[in-house]
Short mmCIF file of C-alpha atoms and ligand atoms in Angstrom, two decimals:
data_model
loop_
_atom_site.label_atom_id
_atom_site.label_comp_id
_atom_site.label_asym_id
_atom_site.label_seq_id
_atom_site.Cartn_x
_atom_site.Cartn_y
_atom_site.Cartn_z
CA VAL A 104 -27.37 -3.83 3.22
CA SER A 105 -23.88 -4.61 4.50
CA PRO A 106 -23.80 -3.80 8.24
CA LYS A 107 -20.30 -2.37 7.92
CA ALA A 108 -21.32 0.07 5.18
CA GLN A 109 -24.30 1.19 7.26
CA GLU A 110 -22.07 1.69 10.30
CA PHE A 111 -19.62 3.72 8.17
CA PHE A 112 -22.34 6.13 7.09
CA ASP A 113 -23.95 6.38 10.53
CA LYS A 114 -20.62 7.25 12.12
CA LEU A 115 -19.62 9.59 9.29
CA ALA A 116 -22.86 11.52 9.80
CA ARG A 117 -21.81 12.32 13.37
CA HIS A 118 -18.90 14.33 11.95
CA SER A 119 -20.97 16.60 9.77
CA GLY A 120 -19.31 19.98 9.31
CA GLU A 121 -15.85 18.67 10.23
CA ARG A 122 -12.53 18.46 8.37
CA MET A 123 -10.86 15.06 8.16
CA LEU A 124 -7.34 14.03 7.19
CA LEU A 125 -6.98 10.89 5.10
CA LEU A 126 -3.55 9.42 5.80
CA LEU A 127 -2.02 7.14 3.20
CA GLN A 128 1.23 5.19 3.24
CA ASP A 129 4.31 7.31 2.45
CA TYR A 130 4.48 6.28 -1.17
CA PRO A 131 0.81 5.74 -1.92
CA ASP A 132 -0.21 3.10 -4.43
CA PRO A 133 -3.34 3.10 -6.61
CA ASP A 134 -5.32 1.17 -4.00
CA ALA A 135 -4.66 3.74 -1.28
CA LEU A 136 -5.17 6.71 -3.60
CA SER A 137 -8.44 5.38 -4.96
CA CYS A 138 -9.77 4.72 -1.45
CA ALA A 139 -9.01 8.33 -0.58
CA VAL A 140 -10.96 9.52 -3.62
CA ALA A 141 -13.92 7.34 -2.62
CA HIS A 142 -13.75 8.30 1.07
CA SER A 143 -13.73 12.02 0.17
CA PHE A 144 -16.65 11.54 -2.20
CA LEU A 145 -18.77 9.63 0.32
CA ALA A 146 -17.91 12.00 3.16
CA GLN A 147 -18.96 14.99 1.08
CA ALA A 148 -22.54 13.70 1.12
CA HIS A 149 -22.40 13.98 4.93
CA ASP A 150 -20.89 17.45 4.81
CA VAL A 151 -17.47 16.22 5.91
CA GLU A 152 -14.53 17.78 4.08
CA CYS A 153 -11.55 15.48 3.48
CA PHE A 154 -7.88 16.19 2.81
CA ILE A 155 -5.54 13.54 1.46
CA LEU A 156 -2.15 13.54 3.18
CA TYR A 157 0.98 11.42 2.92
CA GLY A 158 4.70 11.59 3.61
CA GLY A 159 7.09 10.83 0.79
CA GLU A 160 5.88 11.24 -2.74
CA VAL A 161 4.04 9.57 -5.55
CA SER A 162 6.98 8.00 -7.33
CA HIS A 163 5.74 5.07 -9.36
CA HIS A 164 5.14 6.07 -12.99
CA GLU A 165 1.68 4.52 -12.97
CA ASN A 166 0.67 6.28 -9.75
CA ARG A 167 1.85 9.63 -11.05
CA ALA A 168 -0.29 9.17 -14.14
CA LEU A 169 -3.23 8.23 -11.93
CA THR A 170 -3.00 11.31 -9.71
CA LYS A 171 -2.57 13.53 -12.76
CA LEU A 172 -5.33 12.10 -14.93
CA LEU A 173 -7.82 11.89 -12.08
CA GLU A 174 -6.71 15.25 -10.68
CA ILE A 175 -6.41 13.91 -7.15
CA PRO A 176 -5.70 16.80 -4.78
CA ALA A 177 -3.25 15.80 -2.07
CA LEU A 178 -0.98 17.34 0.51
CA THR A 179 2.46 16.01 1.35
CA TYR A 180 3.36 16.07 5.00
CA GLU A 181 5.69 18.81 6.12
CA GLU A 182 7.19 19.39 9.55
CA GLY A 183 4.98 21.78 11.51
CA LEU A 184 1.70 20.88 9.83
CA ASP A 185 -1.11 22.36 11.90
CA PHE A 186 -3.21 19.36 12.88
CA ARG A 187 -5.55 21.66 14.81
CA ALA A 188 -7.20 22.61 11.55
CA TYR A 189 -8.76 19.12 11.47
CA GLN A 190 -11.14 17.28 13.76
CA ALA A 191 -10.27 13.68 12.86
CA TYR A 192 -8.01 11.49 10.76
CA CYS A 193 -8.29 8.14 8.99
CA PHE A 194 -5.99 5.39 7.80
CA LEU A 195 -6.82 3.92 4.40
CA ASP A 196 -5.32 0.74 2.95
CA GLY A 197 -2.99 0.62 5.95
CA GLN A 198 -2.98 0.88 9.72
CA GLY A 199 -0.47 3.64 10.22
CA SER A 200 2.67 1.51 10.24
CA THR A 201 3.72 2.90 6.86
CA VAL A 202 3.01 6.53 7.79
CA SER A 203 6.42 7.99 8.69
CA PHE A 204 5.05 11.02 10.57
CA ARG A 205 2.65 8.97 12.65
CA LYS A 206 4.26 10.04 15.94
CA LYS A 207 3.62 13.70 15.06
CA ILE A 208 -0.14 13.24 15.12
CA PRO A 209 -1.43 14.87 18.32
CA GLU A 210 -3.16 12.51 20.73
CA GLU A 211 -6.21 14.77 20.92
CA LEU A 212 -6.91 14.25 17.22
CA ALA A 213 -9.49 11.48 16.90
CA LEU A 214 -8.81 8.44 14.76
CA PHE A 215 -12.07 8.17 12.88
CA SER A 216 -11.57 5.16 10.68
CA VAL A 217 -9.22 2.39 9.63
CA VAL A 218 -10.27 0.54 6.49
CA ASP A 219 -7.76 -2.02 5.27
CA HIS A 220 -7.20 -5.50 3.91
CA HIS A 221 -3.86 -6.28 5.56
CA ALA A 222 -3.51 -8.48 8.62
CA LEU A 223 -3.96 -6.62 11.90
CA GLN A 224 -0.65 -4.86 12.70
CA GLY A 225 -1.26 -4.38 16.41
CA GLU A 226 -3.76 -2.76 18.77
CA LEU A 227 -5.92 -0.13 17.12
CA VAL A 228 -8.56 2.07 18.64
CA ALA A 229 -10.70 3.82 16.06
CA GLU A 230 -14.29 4.93 15.93
CA PHE A 231 -14.83 2.83 12.82
CA LEU A 232 -12.80 -0.27 11.98
CA ASP A 233 -13.20 -2.40 8.88
CA ILE A 234 -10.26 -4.71 8.36
CA ARG A 235 -11.04 -7.55 6.01
CA GLN A 236 -8.43 -10.09 5.12
CA GLY A 237 -9.07 -12.20 2.09
CA VAL A 238 -10.09 -9.15 0.08
CA GLY A 239 -7.82 -8.30 -2.85
CA ALA A 240 -8.00 -4.53 -2.53
CA THR A 241 -9.22 -1.99 0.00
CA ALA A 242 -10.79 -0.29 -3.02
CA SER A 243 -13.26 -3.20 -3.17
CA ILE A 244 -14.38 -2.39 0.37
CA TYR A 245 -14.90 1.27 -0.57
CA ALA A 246 -16.74 0.16 -3.72
CA GLU A 247 -19.09 -1.70 -1.42
CA TYR A 248 -19.68 1.47 0.64
CA LEU A 249 -20.35 3.28 -2.62
CA GLU A 250 -22.83 0.61 -3.69
CA GLN A 251 -24.62 0.80 -0.35
CA SER A 252 -24.52 4.57 -0.08
CA GLY A 253 -27.92 5.05 -1.66
CA LEU A 254 -26.38 7.44 -4.20
CA THR A 255 -27.41 6.84 -7.80
CA LEU A 256 -24.33 6.83 -9.97
CA ASP A 257 -24.47 8.57 -13.30
CA ARG A 258 -21.73 8.06 -15.86
CA ASP A 259 -22.37 11.53 -17.27
CA LYS A 260 -21.22 13.08 -14.01
CA ASP A 261 -17.46 13.73 -13.97
CA GLU A 262 -17.20 13.15 -10.25
CA HIS A 263 -18.94 9.75 -10.42
CA ARG A 264 -16.74 8.62 -13.30
CA ARG A 265 -13.68 9.79 -11.40
CA VAL A 266 -14.53 7.76 -8.28
CA ALA A 267 -15.42 4.63 -10.27
CA THR A 268 -12.29 4.88 -12.42
CA ALA A 269 -10.07 5.38 -9.38
CA LEU A 270 -11.58 2.36 -7.61
CA MET A 271 -11.21 0.18 -10.71
CA LEU A 272 -7.54 1.14 -10.94
CA GLY A 273 -7.12 0.38 -7.24
CA ILE A 274 -8.79 -3.02 -7.49
CA ARG A 275 -6.90 -3.99 -10.65
CA SER A 276 -3.55 -2.82 -9.36
CA ASP A 277 -3.73 -4.64 -6.01
CA THR A 278 -4.97 -7.88 -7.54
CA ASN A 279 -2.32 -8.04 -10.24
CA ARG A 280 -4.91 -7.04 -12.88
CA MET A 281 -7.52 -9.37 -11.37
CA VAL A 282 -5.31 -12.47 -11.46
CA GLN A 283 -5.39 -12.61 -7.66
CA ALA A 284 -8.84 -11.10 -7.29
CA GLU A 285 -11.34 -12.77 -4.97
CA PRO A 286 -15.03 -13.20 -5.86
CA PHE A 287 -15.74 -10.08 -3.75
CA ASP A 288 -13.30 -8.02 -5.85
CA TYR A 289 -14.96 -9.25 -9.05
CA ARG A 290 -18.41 -8.35 -7.71
CA MET A 291 -17.31 -4.87 -6.77
CA ALA A 292 -15.47 -4.37 -10.06
CA ALA A 293 -18.64 -5.43 -11.86
CA PHE A 294 -20.66 -2.90 -9.88
CA ILE A 295 -18.42 0.07 -10.79
CA SER A 296 -17.63 -1.04 -14.34
CA PRO A 297 -20.48 0.87 -16.08
CA TYR A 298 -19.13 4.19 -14.75
CA VAL A 299 -15.43 3.65 -15.49
CA ASP A 300 -13.63 5.92 -17.94
CA ARG A 301 -11.92 3.29 -20.12
CA ASP A 302 -9.69 5.84 -21.75
CA ILE A 303 -8.15 6.88 -18.42
CA LEU A 304 -7.91 3.25 -17.34
CA ARG A 305 -5.94 2.40 -20.46
CA ARG A 306 -3.72 5.46 -20.22
CA VAL A 307 -2.77 4.83 -16.60
CA GLU A 308 -2.16 1.13 -17.10
CA SER A 309 -0.10 1.50 -20.24
CA GLN A 310 2.57 3.60 -18.53
CA THR A 311 6.02 2.37 -19.39
CA ARG A 312 8.66 1.46 -16.82
CA SER A 313 11.38 3.98 -16.07
CA ARG A 314 15.05 3.31 -16.76
CA GLN A 315 15.74 3.30 -13.00
CA THR A 316 13.15 0.59 -12.45
CA LEU A 317 14.63 -1.53 -15.22
CA ASP A 318 18.05 -0.97 -13.70
CA VAL A 319 16.82 -2.31 -10.34
CA ILE A 320 15.23 -5.31 -12.09
CA ARG A 321 18.55 -5.99 -13.85
CA LYS A 322 20.39 -5.81 -10.50
CA ALA A 323 17.86 -8.20 -8.96
CA LEU A 324 18.44 -10.67 -11.80
CA ASP A 325 22.23 -10.32 -11.48
CA ASN A 326 22.31 -10.69 -7.69
CA MET A 327 19.62 -13.29 -7.13
CA ILE A 328 20.47 -16.31 -5.00
CA LEU A 329 18.25 -19.37 -5.32
CA HIS A 330 17.19 -21.51 -2.37
CA GLY A 331 14.97 -24.12 -3.93
CA ALA A 332 12.16 -22.18 -5.58
CA PHE A 333 12.77 -19.17 -3.29
CA VAL A 334 14.94 -16.38 -4.62
CA ILE A 335 16.61 -13.65 -2.55
CA ALA A 336 17.95 -10.56 -4.30
CA GLY A 337 19.61 -7.56 -2.66
CA VAL A 338 19.80 -4.58 -4.99
CA GLY A 339 22.05 -2.27 -2.93
CA ASN A 340 21.52 1.41 -2.21
CA LEU A 341 18.44 3.03 -3.68
CA ARG A 342 17.06 6.57 -3.64
CA SER A 343 13.62 7.02 -2.08
CA ALA A 344 12.20 8.26 -5.34
CA HIS A 345 12.95 4.87 -6.93
CA LYS A 346 11.81 2.59 -4.12
CA ASP A 347 8.74 1.47 -6.04
CA ALA A 348 11.16 -0.51 -8.17
CA ILE A 349 11.54 -3.00 -5.28
CA PRO A 350 8.05 -4.56 -5.51
CA GLN A 351 8.24 -4.35 -9.29
CA ALA A 352 11.50 -6.31 -9.26
CA ALA A 353 9.95 -8.87 -6.89
CA ASP A 354 6.97 -9.22 -9.25
CA PHE A 355 9.33 -9.58 -12.19
CA LEU A 356 11.39 -12.38 -10.60
CA LEU A 357 8.22 -14.47 -10.26
CA ASN A 358 8.21 -14.62 -14.07
CA VAL A 359 11.49 -16.53 -14.04
CA GLU A 360 10.88 -20.21 -14.66
CA GLY A 361 11.11 -22.35 -11.53
CA ILE A 362 10.77 -19.46 -9.10
CA GLU A 363 7.77 -19.56 -6.77
CA SER A 364 8.76 -16.89 -4.27
CA SER A 365 10.86 -13.77 -4.57
CA PHE A 366 12.35 -11.58 -1.89
CA VAL A 367 13.91 -8.29 -3.03
CA TYR A 368 15.42 -5.71 -0.68
CA ALA A 369 17.48 -2.54 -0.75
CA ASN A 370 18.94 0.12 1.49
CA VAL A 371 16.62 3.05 0.82
CA GLU A 372 18.31 6.11 2.29
CA GLY A 373 18.92 4.48 5.66
CA THR A 374 15.99 2.08 5.83
CA ILE A 375 16.14 -1.52 4.72
CA GLN A 376 13.05 -2.02 2.61
CA GLY A 377 11.90 -5.11 0.86
CA SER A 378 9.09 -6.94 -0.85
CA LEU A 379 8.09 -10.56 -0.82
CA ARG A 380 5.99 -12.14 -3.56
CA THR A 381 4.93 -15.75 -3.70
CA LYS A 382 2.73 -18.17 -5.56
CA SER A 383 3.56 -21.02 -3.19
CA ASP A 384 0.95 -22.12 -0.63
CA GLN A 385 3.74 -23.03 1.77
CA ILE A 386 4.67 -19.44 2.42
CA ASP A 387 2.27 -17.05 4.08
CA PRO A 388 3.93 -13.64 3.55
CA ASP A 389 2.47 -12.09 6.69
CA SER A 390 3.65 -14.73 9.15
CA PHE A 391 6.87 -15.32 7.20
CA LEU A 392 7.99 -11.67 7.46
CA LYS A 393 6.87 -11.42 11.08
CA GLN A 394 8.98 -14.47 11.91
CA VAL A 395 11.99 -13.27 9.95
CA PHE A 396 12.29 -9.74 11.33
CA GLY A 397 10.23 -9.70 14.54
CA LYS A 398 9.21 -6.43 16.20
CA ASP A 399 10.75 -3.03 16.88
CA GLU A 400 11.21 -1.50 20.37
CA GLY A 401 7.65 -0.18 20.24
CA GLY A 402 6.30 -3.71 19.74
CA ARG A 403 5.32 -3.20 16.11
CA PHE A 404 6.27 -5.73 13.50
CA TYR A 405 8.84 -4.60 10.93
CA GLY A 406 6.95 -6.37 8.21
CA GLY A 407 3.72 -8.00 7.25
CA GLY A 408 1.53 -8.78 4.35
CA ARG A 409 -1.43 -10.53 2.95
CA SER A 410 -2.13 -13.32 0.54
CA GLN A 411 0.83 -13.75 -1.84
CA MET A 412 2.58 -10.48 -1.02
CA GLY A 413 4.26 -8.64 1.80
CA GLY A 414 6.75 -5.94 2.64
CA PHE A 415 8.96 -4.63 5.42
CA GLN A 416 10.87 -1.55 6.55
CA ILE A 417 13.72 -1.51 9.07
CA PRO A 418 15.31 1.84 9.97
CA LEU A 419 19.08 1.69 10.34
CA GLY A 420 19.23 4.62 12.76
CA TYR A 421 22.62 6.18 13.48
CA ILE A 422 24.50 3.81 11.22
CA SER A 423 22.50 5.03 8.23
CA ARG A 424 24.57 8.23 8.20
CA HIS A 425 27.19 6.07 6.56
CA ALA A 426 24.68 4.58 4.20
CA GLU A 427 26.85 4.92 1.12
CA GLN A 428 29.56 2.67 2.51
CA GLU A 429 30.13 -0.62 0.77
CA ASP A 430 30.75 -2.36 4.13
CA LEU A 431 27.35 -1.30 5.41
CA TRP A 432 25.61 -2.92 2.46
CA GLU A 433 27.61 -6.12 3.05
CA LEU A 434 26.46 -6.11 6.67
CA ILE A 435 22.83 -5.53 5.66
CA LYS A 436 23.06 -8.37 3.15
CA LEU A 437 24.52 -10.77 5.67
CA SER A 438 21.91 -9.88 8.32
CA VAL A 439 18.93 -10.11 5.99
CA GLU A 440 20.06 -13.35 4.35
CA THR A 441 20.79 -14.98 7.71
CA ASP A 442 17.36 -14.09 9.08
CA VAL A 443 15.50 -15.14 5.94
CA LEU A 444 17.33 -18.47 5.74
CA ARG A 445 16.68 -19.19 9.42
CA VAL A 446 12.96 -19.21 8.69
CA LEU A 447 13.19 -20.53 5.15
CA ASP A 448 15.49 -23.55 5.70
CA PRO A 449 13.05 -25.63 7.75
CA LEU A 450 10.34 -24.92 5.12
CA VAL A 451 12.62 -26.01 2.26
CA ARG A 452 13.74 -29.12 4.11
CA GLU A 453 10.13 -30.17 4.78
CA ARG A 454 9.43 -30.50 1.07
MN1 MN B 679 -4.06 -2.44 -0.80
#
């Protein structure tokens, strides 16, 4: 028995009869969503009722299909939410840095758990912590809890199929359809595979790209600037609803011959947001982004990542009220490129 799984259940049992909030990143991806499904399912066995909550929306076409087909119930954060209706909250597939309403969470509300596979983003005090780097998806960690839960899975039970299918989608999505999966991810995928609804898996994964996403990819191709095998592409102003196009464009640029790393960014309604993807062993996305952008006033890094991928968000504050101005985009471009090149140049020269 994995000691972490045992600890998860022991601590969960102490919260019997309580209501828990599961906080996901603002625009949750399949990994985060599937972890929430698994967490709710496991908590139910300990008489803990869970509520999935996130700011923003589910925008990516594939994620929308996932929430619809798996009927994932979720709340979107609204100003004035009554946190007193809950006894604890959890971060899944993140550590709170991508939860926009984080500061609204009352201090009295207990942080029950943080389960994640990203590098540690700063000090965290939670009753249960399981942060494992070198794991392709947080869904793999939850699959391990499921395996160790003592529950006998039955593929004829809708709920069991739903959890297994969600976790498979989470694992596959975060590992680039298993290309970047670690042995642990393969083991966990193997464990849930008998219970997966293949029809839903296929339907979610065969979603087509939206026109807006293709438009962002086209802009990234038009605007890309090559520095050795590293490509930087600013795609201009982007509506929140289309921000998932940024990582998709970064993924896409890696398909261009000769490119080993891609860095795509945009001004998303007053926040500079970007994604880094790499297949080079010379760039560690987490330390690279931390070096490039540093920390905010609160001491939290603007960006971070894990093996082969990373992301960042930098609020523009007051100046963002003029977000539509052409000059502002030019300034953003200059600032981002300067900072990236400052860190990148020595790496390129070393080669
Ligand atoms: Mn993840």
